[in-house]
Amino acid sequence: MTAPGPAARFRELHRAGEPGEALVLPGAWDPAAARIFAQAGFPALATPSAGIAASLGHRDGECPADEMFAAVARIVRAVEVPVSADIERGYGLPPAEIAARLRAAGAVGCNLEDSVAGELVAAEAQAAFLAAVREAAGPQLFVNARVDVHLRGSGKPGAELLDEALARGRAYIEAGADAVYPIGAPLADLAVLARELPVPVNGLARQDGPSVAELAAAGCRRVTFGGGLAARAYEGVRVLAEQLRTG
């Protein structure tokens, strides 16, 4: 029997594990970091757009598409485990080109967020965009639909944010999303989303909380770190630089 390819393995990882367990995807910002995480035994990786941008000398959100996809390709080539790519909202590229570039880079999945320049995209427009990416990419690509209402909806009551996150999550799933990523949602809201939505919910682990264990206990079946791991690595470099400077 032929062994399943990277895309099939990645999809299966989201179905494995017991309730209260999560697939943990470290965010590798360059090939060296990717190799370290893979050698540590993680079965799959994610790429953080913020971490890659920093490694290439750009601010978060300002990395050109060509540089981002090239960086993803280098990370994919460096390891034998499946890699999913954070590509923000696709850099203004048409869905067919997004699918082609992901395929060329070797990524088995992607994050696509529903805000641009700090503003939420209309849910209907985002659902149509996700459906177009799904059609262009085919069924193998694992699409993780980011829901930014908790990140961008400051000033709204918490109940309204949760209701909108649920509505957007359902619309994105109907459009073909394989997972939903309600970034910035509190643990109580994540628990509701995980209970109500029929796909894995992606939680964001941060150094100042919530932790991987807390997110998994809330029902998140997938945990990522955004640019947090890269930021912690660069903080270590800053500490080292200060030590070298002061002798």
Coordinates of C-alpha atoms in Angstrom, one line a residue:
M1 CA 0.0 0.0 0.0
T2 CA 1.3 3.4 -0.9
A3 CA 2.0 5.7 2.0
P4 CA -0.2 8.8 2.2
G5 CA 1.2 12.0 0.8
P6 CA 1.9 15.1 3.0
A7 CA -1.5 16.7 2.3
A8 CA -3.3 13.5 3.4
R9 CA -1.1 13.1 6.5
F10 CA -1.7 16.7 7.5
R11 CA -5.5 16.3 7.2
E12 CA -5.4 13.1 9.2
L13 CA -3.5 14.8 12.0
H14 CA -6.5 17.1 12.6
R15 CA -8.6 14.0 13.1
A16 CA -6.2 12.1 15.4
G17 CA -6.0 12.4 19.2
E18 CA -8.5 12.2 22.0
P19 CA -10.9 14.9 23.2
G20 CA -8.9 17.6 25.1
E21 CA -5.9 17.0 22.9
A22 CA -4.7 19.4 20.1
L23 CA -2.5 19.3 17.1
V24 CA 0.4 21.6 18.0
L25 CA 2.0 23.4 15.0
P26 CA 5.1 25.4 15.8
G27 CA 5.6 28.4 13.7
A28 CA 8.9 28.0 11.8
W29 CA 10.2 31.3 10.4
D30 CA 13.2 29.9 8.5
P31 CA 14.6 26.5 7.5
A32 CA 16.9 26.2 10.5
A33 CA 14.0 26.7 12.9
A34 CA 11.9 24.3 10.9
R35 CA 14.5 21.6 11.1
I36 CA 14.8 22.1 14.9
F37 CA 11.0 21.7 15.4
A38 CA 10.8 18.7 13.1
Q39 CA 13.8 17.0 14.8
A40 CA 12.0 17.6 18.1
G41 CA 9.3 15.3 16.9
F42 CA 6.5 17.6 15.8
P43 CA 4.6 15.9 13.0
A44 CA 3.7 19.1 11.1
L45 CA 4.6 22.7 11.1
A46 CA 3.1 26.1 10.3
T47 CA 4.8 29.2 9.0
P48 CA 4.1 32.6 10.7
S49 CA 3.7 35.5 8.3
A50 CA 5.0 37.9 11.0
G51 CA 8.0 35.8 11.8
I52 CA 9.0 35.3 8.2
A53 CA 8.5 39.1 7.5
A54 CA 10.8 39.9 10.4
S55 CA 13.4 37.4 9.2
L56 CA 13.4 39.1 5.8
G57 CA 13.6 42.6 7.2
H58 CA 10.0 43.6 6.8
R59 CA 7.3 44.8 9.2
D60 CA 4.4 42.5 9.8
G61 CA 2.0 42.8 6.9
E62 CA 4.5 44.4 4.6
C63 CA 6.4 41.4 3.2
P64 CA 6.0 41.2 -0.6
A65 CA 4.2 38.1 -1.9
D66 CA 7.2 36.8 -3.9
E67 CA 9.4 36.9 -0.8
M68 CA 6.8 35.2 1.4
F69 CA 6.1 32.3 -1.0
A70 CA 9.9 31.9 -1.6
A71 CA 10.5 31.7 2.1
V72 CA 7.7 29.1 2.5
A73 CA 9.2 27.0 -0.2
R74 CA 12.6 27.0 1.5
I75 CA 11.0 25.9 4.8
V76 CA 9.1 23.1 3.0
R77 CA 12.3 21.9 1.3
A78 CA 14.1 21.8 4.7
V79 CA 11.9 19.2 6.4
E80 CA 10.0 16.0 5.6
V81 CA 6.9 16.9 7.6
P82 CA 3.9 18.7 6.2
V83 CA 3.9 22.5 6.3
S84 CA 1.0 24.9 6.3
A85 CA 1.6 28.5 5.3
D86 CA 0.2 31.7 6.8
I87 CA -0.3 33.9 3.7
E88 CA -2.3 36.7 5.3
R89 CA -5.2 37.4 2.9
G90 CA -3.3 36.3 -0.2
Y91 CA -1.5 39.6 -1.0
G92 CA -4.2 40.7 -3.4
L93 CA -3.6 37.8 -5.7
P94 CA -6.4 36.1 -7.6
P95 CA -7.5 32.8 -6.1
A96 CA -6.1 30.8 -9.0
E97 CA -2.6 32.3 -8.5
I98 CA -2.8 31.8 -4.7
A99 CA -3.5 28.1 -5.3
A100 CA -0.7 27.8 -7.9
R101 CA 1.8 29.5 -5.6
L102 CA 1.0 27.4 -2.6
R103 CA 1.2 24.3 -4.8
A104 CA 4.6 25.4 -6.2
A105 CA 5.9 26.1 -2.7
G106 CA 4.8 22.7 -1.5
A107 CA 2.5 23.9 1.3
V108 CA -0.3 21.5 2.2
G109 CA -2.5 24.2 3.8
C110 CA -2.9 27.9 4.4
N111 CA -4.3 30.5 6.7
L112 CA -6.5 33.1 5.1
E113 CA -7.6 36.0 7.2
D114 CA -10.7 38.1 6.9
S115 CA -9.3 41.5 7.5
V116 CA -7.2 43.9 5.4
A117 CA -5.3 46.9 6.7
G118 CA -7.0 46.4 10.1
E119 CA -10.5 46.4 8.8
L120 CA -12.8 43.4 8.6
V121 CA -13.9 42.2 5.1
A122 CA -17.6 41.7 4.7
A123 CA -18.4 38.1 5.6
E124 CA -20.1 37.4 2.2
A125 CA -17.1 38.7 0.3
Q126 CA -14.7 36.6 2.4
A127 CA -16.9 33.5 1.9
A128 CA -16.9 34.0 -1.8
F129 CA -13.1 34.5 -1.8
L130 CA -12.6 31.3 0.3
A131 CA -14.9 29.3 -2.1
A132 CA -12.8 30.6 -5.1
V133 CA -9.5 29.5 -3.4
R134 CA -11.1 26.1 -2.6
E135 CA -12.2 25.6 -6.2
A136 CA -8.8 26.6 -7.6
A137 CA -6.8 24.6 -5.1
G138 CA -9.0 21.4 -5.1
P139 CA -9.9 19.3 -2.1
Q140 CA -6.3 18.5 -0.9
L141 CA -5.4 22.0 0.3
F142 CA -6.3 22.4 4.0
V143 CA -7.8 25.9 4.3
N144 CA -7.7 27.4 7.8
A145 CA -10.1 30.4 7.8
R146 CA -9.1 33.1 10.2
V147 CA -11.9 35.0 11.9
D148 CA -10.7 38.4 13.0
V149 CA -13.8 39.8 14.8
H150 CA -12.2 39.5 18.3
L151 CA -9.1 41.2 16.9
R152 CA -10.7 44.0 15.0
G153 CA -14.1 44.4 16.7
S154 CA -13.0 46.6 19.6
G155 CA -15.9 48.4 21.3
K156 CA -18.5 45.7 20.6
P157 CA -20.0 43.8 23.4
G158 CA -18.5 40.3 23.9
A159 CA -21.8 38.6 23.0
E160 CA -21.9 40.4 19.7
L161 CA -18.3 39.3 18.9
L162 CA -19.1 35.7 19.7
D163 CA -22.3 35.8 17.6
E164 CA -20.4 37.3 14.6
A165 CA -17.6 34.8 15.0
L166 CA -20.1 31.9 14.9
A167 CA -21.8 33.4 11.8
R168 CA -18.6 34.0 10.0
G169 CA -17.3 30.5 10.9
R170 CA -20.4 28.8 9.6
A171 CA -20.2 30.9 6.4
Y172 CA -16.6 30.0 5.8
I173 CA -17.2 26.3 6.5
E174 CA -20.0 26.4 3.9
A175 CA -17.6 28.0 1.5
G176 CA -15.1 25.1 2.0
A177 CA -12.9 26.0 4.9
D178 CA -11.5 22.9 6.7
A179 CA -10.8 24.7 10.0
V180 CA -11.6 28.1 11.7
Y181 CA -9.1 30.3 13.5
P182 CA -10.9 32.8 15.7
I183 CA -7.7 34.7 16.6
G184 CA -7.8 36.6 19.9
A185 CA -11.0 35.0 21.1
P186 CA -11.1 34.3 24.9
L187 CA -11.2 30.8 26.2
A188 CA -14.9 30.9 27.0
D189 CA -15.7 31.9 23.4
L190 CA -13.3 29.3 22.0
A191 CA -15.2 26.7 23.9
V192 CA -18.5 27.7 22.4
L193 CA -17.0 27.9 18.9
A194 CA -15.4 24.5 19.3
R195 CA -18.7 23.0 20.5
E196 CA -20.9 24.7 17.8
L197 CA -18.7 24.4 14.7
P198 CA -18.2 21.1 12.9
V199 CA -14.5 21.6 12.0
P200 CA -11.4 22.0 14.1
V201 CA -11.0 25.3 15.8
N202 CA -7.5 26.8 15.9
G203 CA -6.4 28.5 19.1
L204 CA -3.5 31.0 19.4
A205 CA -1.0 30.1 22.2
R206 CA 0.8 33.1 23.7
Q207 CA 3.6 33.4 26.2
D208 CA 1.3 35.5 28.4
G209 CA -1.5 33.0 27.9
P210 CA -3.6 31.1 27.0
S211 CA -1.3 28.1 27.0
V212 CA -1.5 25.0 24.7
A213 CA -3.0 23.0 27.5
E214 CA -5.7 25.6 28.2
L215 CA -6.6 25.9 24.5
A216 CA -6.8 22.1 24.2
A217 CA -9.0 21.9 27.3
A218 CA -11.3 24.5 25.7
G219 CA -11.8 22.3 22.7
C220 CA -9.3 23.7 20.2
R221 CA -8.1 20.8 18.1
R222 CA -5.3 22.8 16.6
V223 CA -2.9 25.2 18.3
T224 CA -0.5 27.7 16.6
F225 CA 1.7 30.5 17.9
G226 CA 1.6 33.3 15.3
G227 CA 4.8 35.1 15.2
G228 CA 5.3 34.5 19.0
L229 CA 8.0 31.8 18.7
A230 CA 10.1 34.0 16.3
A231 CA 9.7 36.9 18.6
R232 CA 11.0 34.9 21.6
A233 CA 14.0 33.7 19.6
Y234 CA 14.8 37.3 18.6
E235 CA 14.4 38.4 22.2
G236 CA 17.1 35.8 23.0
V237 CA 19.3 37.3 20.4
R238 CA 18.8 40.8 21.9
V239 CA 19.7 39.5 25.4
L240 CA 22.8 37.9 23.8
A241 CA 23.7 41.1 22.0
E242 CA 23.5 43.1 25.3
Q243 CA 25.7 40.5 27.1
L244 CA 28.3 40.8 24.3
R245 CA 28.2 44.5 24.3
T246 CA 28.7 44.8 28.1
G247 CA 31.2 42.1 28.2

